[in-house]
CSV table of C-alpha atoms in Angstrom, one decimal:
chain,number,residue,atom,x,y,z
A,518,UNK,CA,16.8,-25.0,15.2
A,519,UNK,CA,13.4,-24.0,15.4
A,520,UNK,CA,12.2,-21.8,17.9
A,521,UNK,CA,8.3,-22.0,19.4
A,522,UNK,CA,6.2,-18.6,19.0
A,523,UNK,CA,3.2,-17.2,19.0
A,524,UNK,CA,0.3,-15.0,17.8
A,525,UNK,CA,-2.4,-13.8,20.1
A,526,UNK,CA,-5.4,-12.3,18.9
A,527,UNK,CA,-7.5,-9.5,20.2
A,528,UNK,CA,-10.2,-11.5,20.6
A,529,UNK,CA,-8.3,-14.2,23.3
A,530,UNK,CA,-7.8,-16.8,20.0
A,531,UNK,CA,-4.2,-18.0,20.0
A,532,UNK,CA,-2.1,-19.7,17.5
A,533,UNK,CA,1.7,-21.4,17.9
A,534,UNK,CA,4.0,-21.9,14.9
A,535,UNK,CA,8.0,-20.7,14.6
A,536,UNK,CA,9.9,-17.8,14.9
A,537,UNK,CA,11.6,-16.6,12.0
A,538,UNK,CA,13.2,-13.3,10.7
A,539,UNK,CA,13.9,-11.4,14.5
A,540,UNK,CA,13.0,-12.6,17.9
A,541,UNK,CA,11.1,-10.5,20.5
A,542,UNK,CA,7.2,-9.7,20.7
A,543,UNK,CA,5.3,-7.2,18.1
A,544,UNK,CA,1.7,-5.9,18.6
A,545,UNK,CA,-0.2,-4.2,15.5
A,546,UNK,CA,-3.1,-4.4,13.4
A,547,UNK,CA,-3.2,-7.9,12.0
A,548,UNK,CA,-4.4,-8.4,8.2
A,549,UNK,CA,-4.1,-10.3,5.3
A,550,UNK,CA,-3.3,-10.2,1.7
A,551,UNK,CA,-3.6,-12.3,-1.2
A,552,UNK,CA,-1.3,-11.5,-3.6
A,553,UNK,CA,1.0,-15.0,-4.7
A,554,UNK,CA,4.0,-12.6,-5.5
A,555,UNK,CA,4.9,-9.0,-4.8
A,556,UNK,CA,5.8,-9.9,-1.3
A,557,UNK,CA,8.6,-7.8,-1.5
A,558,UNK,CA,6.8,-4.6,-2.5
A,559,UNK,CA,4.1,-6.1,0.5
A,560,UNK,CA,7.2,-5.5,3.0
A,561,UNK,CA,8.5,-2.0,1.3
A,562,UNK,CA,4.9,-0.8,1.2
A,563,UNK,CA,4.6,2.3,3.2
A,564,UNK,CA,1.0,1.6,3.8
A,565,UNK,CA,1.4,-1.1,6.0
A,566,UNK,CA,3.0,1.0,8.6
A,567,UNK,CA,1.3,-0.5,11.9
A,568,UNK,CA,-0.2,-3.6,11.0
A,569,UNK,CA,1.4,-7.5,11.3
A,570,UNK,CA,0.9,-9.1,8.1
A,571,UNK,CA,0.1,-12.4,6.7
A,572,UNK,CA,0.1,-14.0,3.4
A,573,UNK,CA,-2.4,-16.2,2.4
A,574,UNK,CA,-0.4,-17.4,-0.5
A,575,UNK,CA,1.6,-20.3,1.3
A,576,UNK,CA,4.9,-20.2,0.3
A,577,UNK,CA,7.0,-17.2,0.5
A,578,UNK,CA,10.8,-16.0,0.2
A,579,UNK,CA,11.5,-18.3,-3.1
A,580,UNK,CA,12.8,-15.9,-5.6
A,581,UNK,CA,14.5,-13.7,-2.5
A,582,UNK,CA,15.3,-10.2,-1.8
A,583,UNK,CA,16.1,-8.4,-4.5
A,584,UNK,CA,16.4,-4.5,-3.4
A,585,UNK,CA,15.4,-2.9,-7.2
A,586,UNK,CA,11.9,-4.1,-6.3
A,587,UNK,CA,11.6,-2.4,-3.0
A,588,UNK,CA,8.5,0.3,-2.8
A,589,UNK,CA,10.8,1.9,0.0
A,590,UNK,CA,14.1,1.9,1.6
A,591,UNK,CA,13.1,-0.9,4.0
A,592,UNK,CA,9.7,-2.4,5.8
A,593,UNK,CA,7.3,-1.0,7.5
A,594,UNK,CA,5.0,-3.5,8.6
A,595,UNK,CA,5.5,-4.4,12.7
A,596,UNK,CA,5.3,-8.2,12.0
A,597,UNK,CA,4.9,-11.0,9.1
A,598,UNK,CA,2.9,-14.1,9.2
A,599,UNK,CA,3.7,-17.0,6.3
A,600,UNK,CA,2.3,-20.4,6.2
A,601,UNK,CA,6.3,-21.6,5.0
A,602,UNK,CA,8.5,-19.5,4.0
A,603,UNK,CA,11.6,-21.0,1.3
A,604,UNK,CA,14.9,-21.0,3.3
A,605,UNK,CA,16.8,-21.2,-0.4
A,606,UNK,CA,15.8,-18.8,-2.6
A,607,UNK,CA,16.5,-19.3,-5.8
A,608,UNK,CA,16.4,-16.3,-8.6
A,609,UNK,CA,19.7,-14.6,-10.4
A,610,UNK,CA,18.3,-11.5,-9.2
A,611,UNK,CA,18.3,-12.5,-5.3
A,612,UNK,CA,20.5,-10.9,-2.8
A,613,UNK,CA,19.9,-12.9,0.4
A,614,UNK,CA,16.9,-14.7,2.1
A,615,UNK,CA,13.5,-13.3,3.4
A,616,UNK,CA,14.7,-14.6,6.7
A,617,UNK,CA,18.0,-12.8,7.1
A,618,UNK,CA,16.3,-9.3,5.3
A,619,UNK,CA,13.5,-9.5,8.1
A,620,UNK,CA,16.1,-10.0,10.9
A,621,UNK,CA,18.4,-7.3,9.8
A,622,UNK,CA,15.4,-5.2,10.2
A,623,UNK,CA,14.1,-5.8,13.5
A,624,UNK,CA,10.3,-7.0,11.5
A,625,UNK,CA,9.2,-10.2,14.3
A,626,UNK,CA,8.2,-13.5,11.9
A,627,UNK,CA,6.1,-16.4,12.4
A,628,UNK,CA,5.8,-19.3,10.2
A,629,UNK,CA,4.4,-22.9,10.5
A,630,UNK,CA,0.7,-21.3,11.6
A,631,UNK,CA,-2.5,-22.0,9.7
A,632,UNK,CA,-3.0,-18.7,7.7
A,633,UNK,CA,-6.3,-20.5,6.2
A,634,UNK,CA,-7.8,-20.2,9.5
A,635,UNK,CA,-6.3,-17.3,10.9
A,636,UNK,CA,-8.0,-15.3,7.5
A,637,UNK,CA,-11.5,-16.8,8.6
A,638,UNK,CA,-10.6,-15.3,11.5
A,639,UNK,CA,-10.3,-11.5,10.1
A,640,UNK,CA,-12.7,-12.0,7.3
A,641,UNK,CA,-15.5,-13.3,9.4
A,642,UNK,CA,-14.9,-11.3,12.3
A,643,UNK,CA,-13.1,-8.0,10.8
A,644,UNK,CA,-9.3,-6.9,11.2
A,645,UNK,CA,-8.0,-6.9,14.4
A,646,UNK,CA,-5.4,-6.0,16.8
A,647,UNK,CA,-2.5,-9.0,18.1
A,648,UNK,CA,0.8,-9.7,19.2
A,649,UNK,CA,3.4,-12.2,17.8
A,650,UNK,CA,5.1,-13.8,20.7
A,651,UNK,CA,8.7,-14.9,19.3
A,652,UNK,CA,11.3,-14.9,22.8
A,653,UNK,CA,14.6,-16.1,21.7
A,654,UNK,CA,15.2,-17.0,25.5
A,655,UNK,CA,17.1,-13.6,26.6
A,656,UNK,CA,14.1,-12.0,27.7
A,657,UNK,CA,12.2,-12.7,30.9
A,658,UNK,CA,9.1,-11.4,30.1
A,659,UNK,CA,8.7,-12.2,26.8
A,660,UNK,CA,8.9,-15.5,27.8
A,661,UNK,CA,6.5,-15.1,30.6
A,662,UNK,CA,3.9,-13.8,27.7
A,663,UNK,CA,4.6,-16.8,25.7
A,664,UNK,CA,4.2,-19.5,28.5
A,665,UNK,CA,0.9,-16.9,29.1
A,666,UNK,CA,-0.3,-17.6,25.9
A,667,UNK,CA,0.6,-21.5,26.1
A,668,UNK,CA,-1.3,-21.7,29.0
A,669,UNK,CA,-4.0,-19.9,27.1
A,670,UNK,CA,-4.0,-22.7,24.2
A,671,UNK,CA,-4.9,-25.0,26.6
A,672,UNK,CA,-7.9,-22.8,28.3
A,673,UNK,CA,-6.3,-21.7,31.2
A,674,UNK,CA,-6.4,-18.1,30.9
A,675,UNK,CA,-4.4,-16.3,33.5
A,676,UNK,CA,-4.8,-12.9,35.1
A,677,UNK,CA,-1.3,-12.5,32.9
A,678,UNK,CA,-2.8,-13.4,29.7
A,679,UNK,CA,-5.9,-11.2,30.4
A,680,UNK,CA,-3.3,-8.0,31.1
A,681,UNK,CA,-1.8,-9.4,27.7
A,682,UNK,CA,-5.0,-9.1,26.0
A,683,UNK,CA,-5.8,-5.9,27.7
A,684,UNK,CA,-2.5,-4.1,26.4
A,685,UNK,CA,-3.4,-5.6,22.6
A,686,UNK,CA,-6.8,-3.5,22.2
A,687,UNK,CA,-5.7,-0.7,23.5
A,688,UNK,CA,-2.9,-0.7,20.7
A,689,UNK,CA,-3.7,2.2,17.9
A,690,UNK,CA,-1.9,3.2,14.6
A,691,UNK,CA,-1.0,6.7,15.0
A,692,UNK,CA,1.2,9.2,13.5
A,693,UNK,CA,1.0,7.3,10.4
A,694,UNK,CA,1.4,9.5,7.5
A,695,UNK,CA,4.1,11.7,9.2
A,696,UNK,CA,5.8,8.4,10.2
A,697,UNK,CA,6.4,7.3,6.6
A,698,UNK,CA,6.3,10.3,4.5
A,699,UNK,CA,9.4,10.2,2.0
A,700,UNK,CA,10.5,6.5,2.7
A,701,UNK,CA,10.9,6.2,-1.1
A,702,UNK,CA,13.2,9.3,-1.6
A,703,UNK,CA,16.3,6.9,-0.5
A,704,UNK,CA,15.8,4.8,-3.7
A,705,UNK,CA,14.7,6.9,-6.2
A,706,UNK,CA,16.3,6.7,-9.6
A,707,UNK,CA,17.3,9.1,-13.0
A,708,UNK,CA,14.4,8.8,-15.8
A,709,UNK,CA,16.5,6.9,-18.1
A,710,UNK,CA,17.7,4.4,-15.5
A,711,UNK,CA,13.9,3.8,-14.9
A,712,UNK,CA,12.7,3.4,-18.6
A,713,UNK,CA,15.6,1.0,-19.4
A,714,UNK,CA,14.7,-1.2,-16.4
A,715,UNK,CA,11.7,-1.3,-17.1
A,716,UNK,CA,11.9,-2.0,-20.5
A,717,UNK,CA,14.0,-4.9,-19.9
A,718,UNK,CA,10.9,-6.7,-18.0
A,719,UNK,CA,8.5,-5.8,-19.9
A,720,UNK,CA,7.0,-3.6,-17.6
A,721,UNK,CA,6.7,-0.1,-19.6
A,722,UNK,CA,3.6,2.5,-20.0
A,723,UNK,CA,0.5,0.3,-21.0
A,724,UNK,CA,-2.3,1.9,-22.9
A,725,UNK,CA,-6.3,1.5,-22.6
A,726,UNK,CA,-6.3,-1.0,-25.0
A,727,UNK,CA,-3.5,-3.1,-23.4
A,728,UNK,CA,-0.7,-2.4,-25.6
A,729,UNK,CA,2.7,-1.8,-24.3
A,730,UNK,CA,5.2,1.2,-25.3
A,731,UNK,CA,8.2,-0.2,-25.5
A,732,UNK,CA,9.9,3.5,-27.4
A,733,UNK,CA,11.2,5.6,-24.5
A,734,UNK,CA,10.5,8.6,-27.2
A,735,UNK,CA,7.1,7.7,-28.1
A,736,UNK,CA,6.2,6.6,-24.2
A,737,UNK,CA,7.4,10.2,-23.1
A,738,UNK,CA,6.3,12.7,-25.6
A,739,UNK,CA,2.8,13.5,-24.5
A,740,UNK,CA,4.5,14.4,-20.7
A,741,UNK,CA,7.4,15.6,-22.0
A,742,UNK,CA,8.1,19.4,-20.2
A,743,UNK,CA,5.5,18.5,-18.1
A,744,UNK,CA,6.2,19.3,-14.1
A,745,UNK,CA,3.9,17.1,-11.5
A,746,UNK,CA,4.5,17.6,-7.7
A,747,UNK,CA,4.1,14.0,-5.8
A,748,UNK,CA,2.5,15.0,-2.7
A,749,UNK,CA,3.9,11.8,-0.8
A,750,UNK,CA,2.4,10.4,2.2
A,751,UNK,CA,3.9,7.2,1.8
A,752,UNK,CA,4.3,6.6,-1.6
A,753,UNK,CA,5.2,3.4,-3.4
A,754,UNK,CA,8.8,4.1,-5.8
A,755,UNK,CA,6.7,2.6,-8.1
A,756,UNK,CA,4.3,5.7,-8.6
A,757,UNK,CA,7.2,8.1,-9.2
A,758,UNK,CA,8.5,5.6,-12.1
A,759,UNK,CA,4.9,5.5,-14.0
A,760,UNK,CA,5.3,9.1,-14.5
A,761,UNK,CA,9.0,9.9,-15.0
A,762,UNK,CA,8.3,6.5,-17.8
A,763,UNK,CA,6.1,9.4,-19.3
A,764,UNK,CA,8.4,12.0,-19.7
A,765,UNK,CA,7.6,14.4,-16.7
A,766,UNK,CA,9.2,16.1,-14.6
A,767,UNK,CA,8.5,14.5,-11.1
A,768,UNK,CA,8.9,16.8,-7.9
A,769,UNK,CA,8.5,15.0,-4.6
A,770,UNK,CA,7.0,16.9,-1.5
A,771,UNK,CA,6.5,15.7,1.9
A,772,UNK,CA,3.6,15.4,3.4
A,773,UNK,CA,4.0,18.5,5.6
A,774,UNK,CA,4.1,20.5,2.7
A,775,UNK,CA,1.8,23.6,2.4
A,776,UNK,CA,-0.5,24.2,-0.3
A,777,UNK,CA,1.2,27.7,-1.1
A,778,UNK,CA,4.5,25.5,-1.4
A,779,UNK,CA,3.1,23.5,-4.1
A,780,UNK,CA,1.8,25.9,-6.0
A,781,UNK,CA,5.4,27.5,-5.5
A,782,UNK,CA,7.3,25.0,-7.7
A,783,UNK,CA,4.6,25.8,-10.6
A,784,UNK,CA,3.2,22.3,-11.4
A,785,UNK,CA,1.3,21.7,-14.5
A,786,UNK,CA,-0.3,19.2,-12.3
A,787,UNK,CA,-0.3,17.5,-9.1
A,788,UNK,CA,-0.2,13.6,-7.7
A,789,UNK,CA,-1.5,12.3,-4.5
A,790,UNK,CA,0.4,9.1,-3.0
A,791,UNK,CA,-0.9,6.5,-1.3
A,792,UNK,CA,-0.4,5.9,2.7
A,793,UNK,CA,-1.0,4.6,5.8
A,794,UNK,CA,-3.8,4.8,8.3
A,795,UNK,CA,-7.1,6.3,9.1
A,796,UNK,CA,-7.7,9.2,6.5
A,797,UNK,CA,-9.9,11.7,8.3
A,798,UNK,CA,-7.1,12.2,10.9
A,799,UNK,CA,-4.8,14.0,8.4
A,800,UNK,CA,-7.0,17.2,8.7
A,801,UNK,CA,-4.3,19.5,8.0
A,802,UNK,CA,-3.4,18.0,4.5
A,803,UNK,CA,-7.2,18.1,4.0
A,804,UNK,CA,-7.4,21.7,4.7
A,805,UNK,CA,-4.2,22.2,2.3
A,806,UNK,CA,-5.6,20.0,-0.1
A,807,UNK,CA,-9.3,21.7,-0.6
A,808,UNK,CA,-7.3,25.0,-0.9
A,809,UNK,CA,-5.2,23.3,-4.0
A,810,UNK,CA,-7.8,21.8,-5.6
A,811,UNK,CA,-9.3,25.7,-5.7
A,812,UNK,CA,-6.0,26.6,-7.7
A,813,UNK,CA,-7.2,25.1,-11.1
A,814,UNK,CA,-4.4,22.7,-10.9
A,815,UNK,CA,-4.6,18.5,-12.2
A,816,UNK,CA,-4.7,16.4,-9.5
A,817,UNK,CA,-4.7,12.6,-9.7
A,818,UNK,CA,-5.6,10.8,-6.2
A,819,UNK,CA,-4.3,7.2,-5.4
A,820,UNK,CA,-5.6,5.2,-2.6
A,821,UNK,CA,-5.1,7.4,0.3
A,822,UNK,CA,-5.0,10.3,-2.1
A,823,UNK,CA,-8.1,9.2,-3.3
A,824,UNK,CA,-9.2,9.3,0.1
A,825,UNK,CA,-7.9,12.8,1.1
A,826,UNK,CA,-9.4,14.5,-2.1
A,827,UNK,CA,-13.0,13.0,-1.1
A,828,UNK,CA,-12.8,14.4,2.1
A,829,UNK,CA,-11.1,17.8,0.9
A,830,UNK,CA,-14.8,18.2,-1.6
A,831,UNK,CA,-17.3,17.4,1.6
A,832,UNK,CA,-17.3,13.7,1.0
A,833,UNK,CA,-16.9,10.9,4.2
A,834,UNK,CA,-14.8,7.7,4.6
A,835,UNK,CA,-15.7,4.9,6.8
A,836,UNK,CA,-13.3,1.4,7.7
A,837,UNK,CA,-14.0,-1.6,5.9
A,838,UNK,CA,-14.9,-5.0,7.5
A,839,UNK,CA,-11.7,-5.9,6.4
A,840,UNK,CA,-10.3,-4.3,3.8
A,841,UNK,CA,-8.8,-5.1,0.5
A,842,UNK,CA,-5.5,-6.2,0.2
A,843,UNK,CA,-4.2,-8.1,-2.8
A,844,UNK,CA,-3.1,-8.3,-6.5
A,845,UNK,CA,-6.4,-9.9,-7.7
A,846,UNK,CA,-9.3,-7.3,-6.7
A,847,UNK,CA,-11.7,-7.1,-9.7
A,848,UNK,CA,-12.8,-3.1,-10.4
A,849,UNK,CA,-15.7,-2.3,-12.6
A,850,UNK,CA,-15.1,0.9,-14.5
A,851,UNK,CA,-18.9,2.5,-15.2
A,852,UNK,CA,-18.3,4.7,-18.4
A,853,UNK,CA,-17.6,1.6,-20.2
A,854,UNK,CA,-18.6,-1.4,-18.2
A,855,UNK,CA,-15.1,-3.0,-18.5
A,856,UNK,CA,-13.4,-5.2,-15.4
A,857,UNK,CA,-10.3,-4.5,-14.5
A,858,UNK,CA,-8.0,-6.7,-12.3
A,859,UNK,CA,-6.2,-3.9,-9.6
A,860,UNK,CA,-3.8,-4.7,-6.8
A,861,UNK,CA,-5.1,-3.1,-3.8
A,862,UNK,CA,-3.8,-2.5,0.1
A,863,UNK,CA,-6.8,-0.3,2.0
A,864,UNK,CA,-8.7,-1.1,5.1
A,865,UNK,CA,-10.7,2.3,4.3
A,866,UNK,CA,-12.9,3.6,1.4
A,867,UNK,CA,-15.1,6.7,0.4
A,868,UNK,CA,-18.6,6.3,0.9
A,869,UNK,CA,-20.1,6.6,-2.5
A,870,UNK,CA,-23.6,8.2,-0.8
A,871,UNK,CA,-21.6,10.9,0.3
A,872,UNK,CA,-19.9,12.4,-2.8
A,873,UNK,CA,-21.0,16.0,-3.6
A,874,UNK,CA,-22.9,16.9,-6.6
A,875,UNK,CA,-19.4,18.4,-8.6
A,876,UNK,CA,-18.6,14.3,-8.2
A,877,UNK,CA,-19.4,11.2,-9.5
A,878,UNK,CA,-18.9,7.5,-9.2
A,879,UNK,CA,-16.1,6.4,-11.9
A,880,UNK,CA,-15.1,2.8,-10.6
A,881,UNK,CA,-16.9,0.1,-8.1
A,882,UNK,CA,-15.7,-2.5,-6.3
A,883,UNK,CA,-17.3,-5.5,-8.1
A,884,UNK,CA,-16.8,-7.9,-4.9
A,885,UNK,CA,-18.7,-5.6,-2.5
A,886,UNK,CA,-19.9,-2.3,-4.4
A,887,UNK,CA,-17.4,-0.1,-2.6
A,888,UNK,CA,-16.3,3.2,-4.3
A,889,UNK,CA,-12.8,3.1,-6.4
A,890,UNK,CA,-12.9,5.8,-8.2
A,891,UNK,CA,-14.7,9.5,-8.3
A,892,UNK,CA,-13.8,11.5,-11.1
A,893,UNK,CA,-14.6,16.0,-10.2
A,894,UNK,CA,-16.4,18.3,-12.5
A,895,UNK,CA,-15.4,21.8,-10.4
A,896,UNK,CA,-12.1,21.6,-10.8
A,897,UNK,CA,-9.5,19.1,-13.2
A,898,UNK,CA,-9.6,15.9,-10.6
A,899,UNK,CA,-9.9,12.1,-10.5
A,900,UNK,CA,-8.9,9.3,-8.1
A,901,UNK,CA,-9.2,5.8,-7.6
A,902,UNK,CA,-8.6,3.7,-5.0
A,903,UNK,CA,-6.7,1.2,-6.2
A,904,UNK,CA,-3.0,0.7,-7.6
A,905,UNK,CA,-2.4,1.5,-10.9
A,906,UNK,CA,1.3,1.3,-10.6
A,907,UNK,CA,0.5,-2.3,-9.6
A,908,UNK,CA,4.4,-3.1,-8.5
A,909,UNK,CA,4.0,-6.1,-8.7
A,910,UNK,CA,1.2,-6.0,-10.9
A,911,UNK,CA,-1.4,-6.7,-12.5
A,912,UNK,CA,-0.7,-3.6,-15.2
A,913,UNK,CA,-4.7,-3.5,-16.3
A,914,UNK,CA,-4.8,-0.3,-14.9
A,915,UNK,CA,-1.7,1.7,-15.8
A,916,UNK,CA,-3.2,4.2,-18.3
A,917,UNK,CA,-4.9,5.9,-15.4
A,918,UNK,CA,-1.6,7.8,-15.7
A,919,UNK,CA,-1.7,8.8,-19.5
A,920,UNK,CA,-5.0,9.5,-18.8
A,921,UNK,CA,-3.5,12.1,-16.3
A,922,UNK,CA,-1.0,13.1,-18.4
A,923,UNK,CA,-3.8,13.9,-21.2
A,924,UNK,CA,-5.9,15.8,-18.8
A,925,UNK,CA,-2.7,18.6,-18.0
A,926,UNK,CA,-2.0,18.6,-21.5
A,927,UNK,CA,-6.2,19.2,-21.8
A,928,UNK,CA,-6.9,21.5,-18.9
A,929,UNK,CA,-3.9,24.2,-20.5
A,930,UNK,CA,-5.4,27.2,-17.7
A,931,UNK,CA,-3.4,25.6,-14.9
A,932,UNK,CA,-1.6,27.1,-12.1
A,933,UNK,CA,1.3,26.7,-14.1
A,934,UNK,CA,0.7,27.8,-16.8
A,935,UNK,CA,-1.0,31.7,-15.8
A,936,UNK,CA,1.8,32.2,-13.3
């Protein structure tokens, strides 16, 4: 049986559709991505803490839920927008339907709403805040906001509806890191495990040229021995499986962790998950961070990472329009001139006028001309923006980790290695 619901947006626009997943009412930071699979790694994806998503792609849920693909133990995002989603999913990998995983979770659904329009919405205007109205008739004043936001469809707006509206601007994303820090460490998996999965779909280390490594020997002999700290402030599973494909040694930290800490376990280098929210706010990670990169230690940034290193060398960050969310964002790399296709999930970026003079540009944007990569020149360092763990791809981009691999096994003076 269907069930009406809604999704109000900041700016007083409302749309109906149906409930799906559970009932009740969800306000976050709505945005969109475009990826047409990978909606399970969308879900798991720490980054999203906060925000109600939507897919543009317009069917989701047909190949399932299949937990080996999760990026963490469970979702983060505070609701999920399809335009249909498939009620039987059909893969010999599926364990049960989008629908019953987003219930079991307490993550608020809608489906049957025009995503085409609703993505105008954000892309023309810029990501904003909104609540998904989905009363399953228990609740009186849910279902006062949803006959609110009825009323609203039809231009009556009511001093309710205005308080409505009120509450939704005033909604923040806060506590982000700190919130999801570690949500991978439930799933994680032994080396071997990882290579033989991944060897079995095809999706093992991939060189500059393209070429896949299919010899767990030959994939893991330059990082063999090799001890990187993951400094996780969200991290996708995914990130931890590139490098223990590679042969290191992978030590997770949380996000908490000092600088003197790291340092502690003796890395030969040092990796810089991805995350949630606005990156200037973590200044205590930043002040950690600046003293680490003083250490002579590797360090290889992703996405918030990326972020947080820029800020640790002097550099500013600034929120996009509307970000860039998806599997199909084109990156230009500018020491060769070669497009790469990257998966992506950031609404902020580095502002390339603002690097110092120890960094320079490595990737752009070739949509917009935002910044995707910096590479250092005071210290062993590069970052990029985007994915290259790409779960659940593209893999252009996954020799970004050899390439960090080569650059401990370059550098030699590390930390590590004088202690």
């Amino acid at each position: 049986m269907k069930r009406k619901a809604y999704i109000v947006l900041a700016n007083g626009k409302v749309f109906a559709g149906n409930s799906f997943g559970a009932s009740g009412c969800t306000t976050g930071e709505a945005v969109f991505t475009t990826g047409m699979t990978g909606y399970l790694e969308t879900l798991t994806d720490p980054s999203y803490f906060g925000q109600i998503v939507m897919q543009t792609f317009p069917l989701i849920g047909n190949y399932g839920i299949i937990p080996d693909d999760f990026e963490s133990a469970q979702p983060h995002v505070k609701g999920y927008i399809v335009h249909e989603w498939c009620e039987n999913p059909s893969n010999f990998r599926s364990q049960g339907s989008l629908h019953s995983f987003l219930q079991t979770h307490g993550i608020v659904g809608l489906y049957g709403v025009d995503t085409r329009t609703l993505t105008k919405i954000i892309r023309e205007s810029g990501v904003m805040n909104a609540r998904i109205l989905a009363p399953d008739g228990t609740d009186p004043s849910a279902l006062a906001e949803a006959g609110a936001a009825e009323r609203a469809m039809h231009g009556e707006h009511t001093a309710a509806f205005e308080t409505m509206l009120a509450g939704i601007r005033a909604f923040t994303i806060t506590n982000a890191v700190a919130s999801v820090t570690g949500a991978a460490d439930a799933i994680e998996k032994p080396a071997a495990r990882v290579f033989a999965e991944s060897a079995a779909y095809r999706a093992v280390p991939v060189n500059e040229r393209g070429l896949k490594c299919n010899d767990a020997g030959k994939a893991a002999a330059a990082g063999r021995g090799k001890r990187i700290v993951l400094w996780d402030f969200g991290a996708k599973a995914n990130i931890r499986r590139e490098l223990l494909k590679r042969g290191a040694e992978v030590i997770p930290v949380h996000a908490g962790t000092t600088c003197r800490d790291i340092l502690a376990q003796k890395p030969d280098g040092v990796l810089l998950s991805n995350g949630p929210g606005d990156p200037a706010e973590n200044t205590g990670i930043i002040r950690e961070l600046r003293a680490l990169t003083e250490s002579g230690v590797p360090v290889f940034g992703i996405c918030l990472g990326h972020q947080l290193l820029a800020l640790a060398r002097g550099a500013e960050t600034e929120k996009l329009k509307y970000g860039h969310r998806g599997a199909n964002q084109p990156v230009k790399e500018l020491a060769t001139g070669r497009v790469y296709i990257s998966s992506q999930n950031h609404g902020y970026a580095v502002v390339s006028g603002s690097l110092p003079a120890h960094a320079s540009l490595s990737f752009v944007n070739t949509n917009d001309g935002t910044c995707e990569g910096v590479e250092y020149t005071d210290f062993p360092g590069f970052s990029v923006q985007f994915h290259p763990e790409a779960s659940a791809g593209p893999l252009d981009t996954a020799f970004l980790f050899d390439r960090f691999i080569h650059l401990i096994n370059r550098t030699g003076g590390t930390y590590a290695a004088e202690s």
